[in-house]
């Protein structure tokens, strides 16, 4: 989710997945709660009524939001695995000879604009912004390789993503020409972001400057950001979409269908796009829906530039050599089937 961090994830996971009864937490699986310190740690112990209980040890899950502390805890042996490490920490661990595992996570980051007022009303400005951004460099440098440059709004693997499309064009000269042809000189706007998107926004700011576009970056509190976005008060921002399932309707209809776009603060409105989304919703033909979503995505992100897809993110984690079957998938931390090889610990 957009606002979820490791601490809130731990608290929510414990209170929702592990149903609480009057006399404590109840389980039918291989583990039960031994102790819980909300937003700090969760200790699970084997459920004695589950098969092979004697072969399992305790599982200690810690919420460590500070990446430097997480790195030290892993290197010191306090942690056997570390999930959700940042590209910077991953790079440091790689340099220290640690094996960092990376998977395609099925989420993406994109530029969001209020297309109903100010300079963002003009499609030429939005197109010039897209052309000015060097997505490949952004992924390889700022994100340390933990991302792939975007080629459509829909993520790879989502029905409707067009695998034939290449990364969005990077052409500063063309960006300047688009603005000149539209009679626009030095368009200026403010991009308000939360702290976690500040680094990305700053990189975008530098790219846009090369094309003669001034983007002022302002970092604001996450709560204020959320309220301002819903009220349509943000000219621009950077946002991540973390889908719970691979579905084009969920991804595009949620943000850019005209009735929903108002509540998301983007105010995108294209009757052709809406018609394609509506037709896809009403169709039972999966192949037809895929083609409709491809067309809708193309209109949204390559004709109207109603959104500026940036990159498809990856998840990174590290595990000690004695941790067997460590894996992640689709934004889920899989602990099932993981084992510790005591002979190698």
Coordinates of N, CA, C and O in Angstrom, one line a residue, residues 135-267:
X135 N 14.8 7.6 -18.1 CA 14.3 6.6 -17.3 C 15.4 5.5 -17.1 O 15.5 4.9 -16.0
X136 N 16.1 5.2 -18.1 CA 17.2 4.1 -18.0 C 18.3 4.6 -17.0 O 18.7 3.8 -16.2
X137 N 18.7 5.8 -17.1 CA 19.7 6.3 -16.2 C 19.2 6.4 -14.8 O 19.9 6.1 -13.8
X138 N 17.9 6.8 -14.7 CA 17.3 6.9 -13.3 C 17.3 5.5 -12.6 O 17.6 5.4 -11.5
X139 N 17.0 4.5 -13.4 CA 17.0 3.1 -12.8 C 18.4 2.6 -12.5 O 18.6 2.0 -11.4
X140 N 19.3 2.9 -13.3 CA 20.7 2.3 -13.1 C 21.5 3.1 -12.1 O 22.4 2.5 -11.5
X141 N 21.2 4.4 -11.9 CA 22.0 5.2 -11.0 C 21.3 5.5 -9.7 O 21.6 5.0 -8.6
X142 N 20.2 6.3 -9.8 CA 19.5 6.7 -8.6 C 18.9 5.5 -7.9 O 18.9 5.5 -6.6
X143 N 18.4 4.6 -8.6 CA 17.8 3.4 -8.0 C 18.7 2.2 -7.9 O 18.3 1.1 -7.5
X144 N 20.0 2.4 -8.3 CA 21.0 1.3 -8.2 C 20.6 0.0 -8.8 O 20.9 -1.1 -8.3
X145 N 19.8 0.1 -9.9 CA 19.5 -1.1 -10.7 C 18.3 -1.9 -10.1 O 17.9 -2.9 -10.6
X146 N 17.7 -1.3 -9.1 CA 16.5 -2.0 -8.4 C 15.2 -1.6 -9.1 O 14.2 -1.4 -8.4
X147 N 15.2 -1.4 -10.4 CA 14.0 -1.0 -11.2 C 14.3 -1.2 -12.6 O 15.4 -1.3 -13.1
X148 N 13.2 -1.3 -13.4 CA 13.2 -1.3 -14.9 C 12.5 -0.1 -15.4 O 11.4 0.2 -14.9
X149 N 13.0 0.6 -16.4 CA 12.4 1.7 -17.0 C 11.0 1.3 -17.6 O 10.9 0.3 -18.2
X150 N 10.0 2.2 -17.4 CA 8.7 1.9 -17.8 C 8.5 2.0 -19.3 O 9.1 2.9 -19.9
X151 N 7.6 1.3 -19.8 CA 7.2 1.3 -21.2 C 5.7 1.5 -21.4 O 5.2 1.8 -22.5
X152 N 4.9 1.4 -20.3 CA 3.5 1.6 -20.3 C 3.0 1.8 -18.9 O 3.8 1.6 -18.0
X153 N 1.8 2.3 -18.8 CA 1.3 2.5 -17.4 C 1.1 1.1 -16.7 O 1.3 1.0 -15.5
X154 N 0.6 0.2 -17.5 CA 0.4 -1.2 -16.9 C 1.7 -1.9 -16.8 O 2.5 -1.9 -17.7
X155 N 1.9 -2.6 -15.7 CA 3.1 -3.3 -15.4 C 3.2 -4.6 -16.3 O 2.2 -5.2 -16.6
X156 N 4.4 -5.0 -16.5 CA 4.6 -6.3 -17.2 C 3.9 -7.4 -16.3 O 4.0 -7.4 -15.1
X157 N 3.2 -8.3 -17.0 CA 2.5 -9.3 -16.3 C 1.1 -9.0 -16.1 O 0.3 -9.9 -15.8
X158 N 0.7 -7.8 -16.2 CA -0.7 -7.4 -16.1 C -1.4 -7.5 -17.5 O -0.9 -7.0 -18.5
X159 N -2.5 -8.3 -17.6 CA -3.1 -8.4 -18.9 C -3.5 -7.0 -19.5 O -4.2 -6.2 -18.8
X160 N -2.9 -6.7 -20.6 CA -3.1 -5.4 -21.2 C -1.8 -4.6 -21.3 O -1.7 -3.6 -22.1
X161 N -0.8 -5.1 -20.6 CA 0.6 -4.5 -20.8 C 1.0 -4.9 -22.2 O 1.0 -6.1 -22.6
X162 N 1.5 -4.0 -23.0 CA 2.0 -4.3 -24.4 C 3.5 -4.5 -24.4 O 4.3 -3.6 -24.2
X163 N 3.8 -5.8 -24.5 CA 5.2 -6.2 -24.5 C 6.0 -5.6 -25.7 O 7.3 -5.7 -25.7
X164 N 5.3 -5.2 -26.7 CA 6.0 -4.7 -27.9 C 6.5 -3.3 -27.8 O 7.3 -2.8 -28.6
X165 N 6.0 -2.6 -26.8 CA 6.4 -1.2 -26.6 C 7.8 -1.1 -26.0 O 8.1 -1.8 -25.1
X166 N 8.5 -0.1 -26.4 CA 9.8 0.2 -25.9 C 9.7 1.2 -24.8 O 8.7 1.9 -24.6
X167 N 10.8 1.4 -24.0 CA 10.8 2.4 -23.0 C 10.5 3.7 -23.5 O 10.8 4.1 -24.7
X168 N 9.8 4.5 -22.8 CA 9.4 5.9 -23.2 C 10.6 6.6 -23.7 O 11.7 6.6 -23.0
X169 N 10.5 7.4 -24.8 CA 11.6 8.1 -25.4 C 12.2 9.1 -24.5 O 11.5 9.9 -23.8
X170 N 13.5 9.2 -24.5 CA 14.2 10.2 -23.8 C 14.9 11.1 -24.9 O 15.8 10.6 -25.6
X171 N 14.4 12.3 -25.0 CA 15.0 13.2 -26.1 C 14.8 14.7 -25.6 O 13.7 15.2 -25.8
X172 N 15.8 15.2 -25.0 CA 15.7 16.6 -24.5 C 15.5 17.6 -25.6 O 14.7 18.5 -25.5
X173 N 16.2 17.4 -26.7 CA 16.0 18.3 -27.9 C 14.6 18.3 -28.3 O 14.0 19.4 -28.6
X174 N 14.0 17.2 -28.4 CA 12.6 17.1 -28.9 C 11.7 17.7 -27.8 O 10.7 18.3 -28.2
X175 N 12.0 17.5 -26.6 CA 11.2 18.1 -25.5 C 11.1 19.6 -25.6 O 10.1 20.3 -25.5
X176 N 12.3 20.2 -25.9 CA 12.3 21.7 -26.1 C 11.5 22.1 -27.3 O 10.9 23.2 -27.3
X177 N 11.6 21.3 -28.4 CA 10.9 21.6 -29.6 C 9.4 21.5 -29.4 O 8.6 22.4 -29.9
X178 N 8.9 20.5 -28.6 CA 7.5 20.4 -28.3 C 7.0 21.7 -27.6 O 5.9 22.2 -28.0
X179 N 7.8 22.2 -26.7 CA 7.4 23.4 -26.0 C 7.4 24.6 -26.9 O 6.5 25.4 -26.9
X180 N 8.4 24.7 -27.7 CA 8.5 25.8 -28.7 C 7.4 25.8 -29.7 O 6.8 26.9 -29.9
X181 N 7.0 24.7 -30.2 CA 5.9 24.6 -31.1 C 4.6 25.0 -30.5 O 3.7 25.5 -31.2
X182 N 4.5 24.8 -29.2 CA 3.2 25.2 -28.5 C 3.3 26.6 -28.0 O 2.3 27.1 -27.4
X183 N 4.4 27.3 -28.2 CA 4.6 28.7 -27.8 C 4.7 28.8 -26.3 O 4.3 29.8 -25.7
X184 N 5.3 27.8 -25.7 CA 5.5 27.8 -24.2 C 6.9 27.9 -23.8 O 7.8 27.2 -24.4
X185 N 7.2 28.9 -22.9 CA 8.6 29.2 -22.5 C 8.7 29.0 -21.0 O 7.9 29.6 -20.2
X186 N 9.7 28.2 -20.6 CA 10.0 27.9 -19.2 C 8.8 27.7 -18.3 O 8.5 28.4 -17.4
X187 N 8.0 26.6 -18.6 CA 6.9 26.3 -17.8 C 7.4 25.9 -16.4 O 8.4 25.3 -16.2
X188 N 6.7 26.4 -15.4 CA 7.1 26.2 -14.0 C 5.9 25.6 -13.2 O 4.8 26.1 -13.3
X189 N 6.2 24.7 -12.3 CA 5.2 24.1 -11.5 C 5.9 23.5 -10.2 O 7.1 23.4 -10.1
X190 N 5.0 23.2 -9.2 CA 5.5 22.6 -8.0 C 5.1 21.2 -7.8 O 4.0 20.8 -8.0
X191 N 6.1 20.4 -7.4 CA 5.8 18.9 -7.2 C 6.0 18.7 -5.7 O 7.1 18.8 -5.2
X192 N 4.9 18.3 -5.1 CA 4.9 18.1 -3.6 C 4.9 16.6 -3.4 O 4.1 15.8 -3.9
X193 N 5.9 16.1 -2.6 CA 6.1 14.7 -2.4 C 6.3 14.4 -0.9 O 6.6 15.3 -0.1
X194 N 6.1 13.1 -0.6 CA 6.4 12.6 0.8 C 7.9 12.4 0.8 O 8.6 12.3 -0.2
X195 N 8.5 12.2 2.0 CA 9.9 12.1 2.1 C 10.5 10.9 1.3 O 11.5 11.0 0.7
X196 N 9.7 9.8 1.3 CA 10.2 8.6 0.6 C 10.4 8.8 -0.9 O 11.1 8.1 -1.6
X197 N 9.7 9.8 -1.5 CA 9.8 10.1 -2.9 C 10.7 11.3 -3.2 O 10.8 11.6 -4.4
X198 N 11.3 11.8 -2.2 CA 12.1 13.1 -2.4 C 13.2 12.8 -3.3 O 13.5 13.7 -4.2
X199 N 13.9 11.7 -3.2 CA 15.1 11.5 -4.0 C 14.8 11.3 -5.5 O 15.5 11.9 -6.3
X200 N 13.6 10.7 -5.7 CA 13.2 10.5 -7.1 C 12.8 11.9 -7.7 O 13.2 12.2 -8.8
X201 N 12.1 12.6 -6.9 CA 11.6 14.0 -7.4 C 12.8 14.9 -7.7 O 12.8 15.6 -8.7
X202 N 13.8 14.8 -6.9 CA 15.0 15.6 -7.1 C 15.7 15.3 -8.4 O 16.2 16.1 -9.1
X203 N 15.8 14.0 -8.7 CA 16.4 13.5 -9.9 C 15.5 14.0 -11.1 O 16.1 14.4 -12.1
X204 N 14.2 13.9 -11.0 CA 13.4 14.4 -12.1 C 13.5 15.9 -12.3 O 13.5 16.4 -13.4
X205 N 13.7 16.6 -11.2 CA 13.9 18.0 -11.3 C 15.1 18.4 -12.1 O 15.1 19.3 -13.0
X206 N 16.2 17.6 -12.0 CA 17.4 17.9 -12.8 C 17.2 17.6 -14.2 O 17.7 18.3 -15.1
X207 N 16.5 16.5 -14.5 CA 16.2 16.1 -15.9 C 15.4 17.2 -16.6 O 15.6 17.6 -17.7
X208 N 14.3 17.7 -15.9 CA 13.4 18.7 -16.5 C 14.2 20.0 -16.7 O 13.9 20.7 -17.7
X209 N 15.1 20.3 -15.8 CA 15.8 21.6 -16.0 C 16.6 21.6 -17.3 O 16.7 22.7 -17.9
X210 N 17.1 20.5 -17.7 CA 17.8 20.4 -19.0 C 16.9 20.8 -20.2 O 17.4 21.2 -21.2
X211 N 15.6 20.6 -20.0 CA 14.7 20.8 -21.1 C 14.0 22.2 -21.0 O 13.1 22.5 -21.7
X212 N 14.5 23.0 -20.0 CA 13.9 24.3 -19.8 C 12.6 24.3 -19.0 O 11.8 25.2 -19.1
X213 N 12.4 23.3 -18.2 CA 11.2 23.1 -17.4 C 11.6 23.3 -15.9 O 12.5 22.5 -15.5
X214 N 11.0 24.2 -15.2 CA 11.3 24.3 -13.8 C 10.3 23.6 -12.9 O 9.1 23.9 -12.9
X215 N 10.8 22.6 -12.2 CA 9.9 21.9 -11.2 C 10.5 22.1 -9.8 O 11.5 21.7 -9.5
X216 N 9.7 22.9 -9.1 CA 10.0 23.1 -7.7 C 9.6 21.9 -6.8 O 8.5 21.4 -7.0
X217 N 10.5 21.4 -6.0 CA 10.2 20.2 -5.2 C 10.0 20.6 -3.8 O 10.8 21.3 -3.2
X218 N 8.9 20.2 -3.2 CA 8.5 20.5 -1.8 C 8.2 19.2 -1.1 O 7.3 18.4 -1.6
X219 N 8.9 18.9 -0.1 CA 8.6 17.6 0.7 C 7.7 18.0 1.9 O 8.0 18.9 2.7
X220 N 6.5 17.3 2.0 CA 5.5 17.6 3.0 C 5.2 16.3 3.8 O 5.5 15.2 3.4
X221 N 4.5 16.5 4.9 CA 4.1 15.4 5.7 C 3.2 14.5 5.0 O 2.3 14.9 4.2
X222 N 3.3 13.1 5.2 CA 2.5 12.2 4.4 C 1.0 12.4 4.6 O 0.2 12.2 3.7
X223 N 0.5 12.7 5.8 CA -0.9 13.0 6.1 C -1.4 14.2 5.3 O -2.5 14.2 4.7
X224 N -0.6 15.3 5.3 CA -1.0 16.5 4.6 C -1.0 16.2 3.1 O -1.9 16.7 2.4
X225 N 0.0 15.4 2.6 CA 0.1 15.1 1.2 C -1.2 14.3 0.8 O -1.8 14.6 -0.3
X226 N -1.6 13.4 1.6 CA -2.8 12.5 1.3 C -4.0 13.4 1.2 O -4.8 13.3 0.2
X227 N -4.2 14.3 2.1 CA -5.4 15.2 2.1 C -5.4 16.1 0.9 O -6.4 16.4 0.3
X228 N -4.2 16.7 0.7 CA -4.1 17.6 -0.5 C -4.3 17.0 -1.8 O -4.9 17.5 -2.7
X229 N -3.9 15.7 -1.9 CA -4.1 15.0 -3.2 C -5.5 14.7 -3.4 O -6.1 14.9 -4.5
X230 N -6.2 14.3 -2.4 CA -7.7 14.0 -2.5 C -8.5 15.2 -2.8 O -9.5 15.2 -3.5
X231 N -8.0 16.4 -2.3 CA -8.7 17.6 -2.5 C -8.3 18.3 -3.9 O -8.9 19.3 -4.2
X232 N -7.4 17.6 -4.6 CA -7.0 18.2 -5.9 C -6.1 19.4 -5.8 O -6.1 20.2 -6.7
X233 N -5.4 19.5 -4.7 CA -4.6 20.7 -4.4 C -3.1 20.5 -4.9 O -2.3 21.5 -4.8
X234 N -2.7 19.4 -5.4 CA -1.4 19.1 -5.8 C -1.3 19.4 -7.3 O -2.0 18.7 -8.1
X235 N -0.3 20.2 -7.7 CA -0.1 20.4 -9.1 C 0.5 19.1 -9.7 O 0.2 18.7 -10.8
X236 N 1.4 18.5 -8.9 CA 2.1 17.3 -9.4 C 2.7 16.6 -8.2 O 2.9 17.2 -7.1
X237 N 2.8 15.3 -8.3 CA 3.5 14.5 -7.3 C 4.0 13.2 -7.9 O 3.9 13.0 -9.1
X238 N 4.7 12.4 -7.1 CA 5.2 11.1 -7.6 C 4.6 10.1 -6.7 O 4.5 10.2 -5.5
X239 N 4.1 9.0 -7.3 CA 3.3 8.0 -6.6 C 3.7 6.6 -7.0 O 4.0 6.4 -8.2
X240 N 3.5 5.7 -6.1 CA 3.7 4.3 -6.4 C 2.4 3.5 -6.4 O 1.5 3.8 -5.6
X241 N 2.3 2.6 -7.3 CA 1.1 1.8 -7.4 C 1.5 0.3 -7.0 O 2.3 -0.3 -7.8
X242 N 1.0 -0.2 -5.9 CA 1.3 -1.5 -5.5 C 0.1 -2.4 -5.6 O -0.7 -2.5 -4.6
X243 N -0.1 -3.1 -6.7 CA -1.3 -3.8 -6.9 C -1.4 -5.1 -6.1 O -0.3 -5.8 -5.9
X244 N -2.5 -5.4 -5.5 CA -2.7 -6.7 -4.8 C -2.9 -7.8 -5.8 O -2.7 -9.0 -5.4
X245 N -3.3 -7.5 -7.0 CA -3.5 -8.6 -8.0 C -3.3 -7.9 -9.4 O -3.5 -6.7 -9.5
X246 N -2.9 -8.7 -10.3 CA -2.6 -8.2 -11.7 C -3.9 -8.0 -12.5 O -4.4 -8.9 -13.1
X247 N -4.4 -6.8 -12.5 CA -5.6 -6.5 -13.2 C -5.6 -5.1 -13.7 O -5.4 -4.1 -12.9
X248 N -5.8 -4.9 -15.0 CA -5.7 -3.6 -15.6 C -6.8 -2.7 -15.2 O -6.6 -1.5 -15.1
X249 N -8.0 -3.3 -15.0 CA -9.1 -2.4 -14.5 C -8.8 -1.8 -13.2 O -9.0 -0.6 -12.9
X250 N -8.3 -2.7 -12.3 CA -7.9 -2.2 -10.9 C -6.9 -1.1 -11.0 O -7.0 -0.1 -10.3
X251 N -6.0 -1.1 -11.9 CA -4.9 -0.2 -12.0 C -5.3 1.1 -12.7 O -5.1 2.2 -12.2
X252 N -6.0 1.0 -13.9 CA -6.3 2.2 -14.7 C -7.7 2.8 -14.3 O -7.8 4.0 -14.2
X253 N -8.7 2.0 -14.0 CA -10.0 2.5 -13.7 C -9.9 3.2 -12.3 O -10.6 4.3 -12.2
X254 N -9.1 2.7 -11.4 CA -9.0 3.3 -10.1 C -8.5 4.8 -10.2 O -9.0 5.6 -9.4
X255 N -7.6 5.0 -11.0 CA -6.9 6.4 -11.1 C -7.4 7.3 -12.2 O -7.5 8.5 -12.0
X256 N -7.7 6.7 -13.3 CA -7.9 7.6 -14.5 C -9.3 7.5 -15.2 O -9.5 8.3 -16.1
X257 N -10.2 6.7 -14.8 CA -11.5 6.8 -15.3 C -12.1 8.1 -14.7 O -11.9 8.4 -13.6
X258 N -12.7 8.9 -15.6 CA -13.0 10.3 -15.3 C -13.7 10.5 -13.9 O -13.3 11.4 -13.1
X259 N -14.6 9.7 -13.6 CA -15.3 9.8 -12.3 C -14.4 9.6 -11.1 O -14.5 10.2 -10.0
X260 N -13.4 8.7 -11.2 CA -12.5 8.4 -10.2 C -11.3 9.3 -10.1 O -10.7 9.6 -9.1
X261 N -10.9 9.9 -11.3 CA -9.8 10.8 -11.4 C -9.9 12.0 -10.6 O -8.9 12.6 -10.1
X262 N -11.2 12.4 -10.3 CA -11.4 13.6 -9.5 C -11.0 13.4 -8.1 O -10.2 14.2 -7.5
X263 N -11.4 12.3 -7.5 CA -11.0 11.9 -6.2 C -9.5 11.6 -6.0 O -9.0 11.7 -4.9
X264 N -8.9 11.3 -7.1 CA -7.4 11.0 -7.0 C -6.6 12.3 -7.3 O -5.4 12.3 -7.3
X265 N -7.3 13.4 -7.6 CA -6.6 14.7 -7.7 C -5.9 14.8 -9.1 O -5.1 15.7 -9.2
X266 N -6.3 14.0 -10.1 CA -5.6 14.1 -11.4 C -6.5 14.7 -12.4 O -6.0 15.3 -13.4
X267 N -7.8 14.6 -12.3 CA -8.8 15.2 -13.1 C -8.7 14.9 -14.6 O -9.1 15.6 -15.5

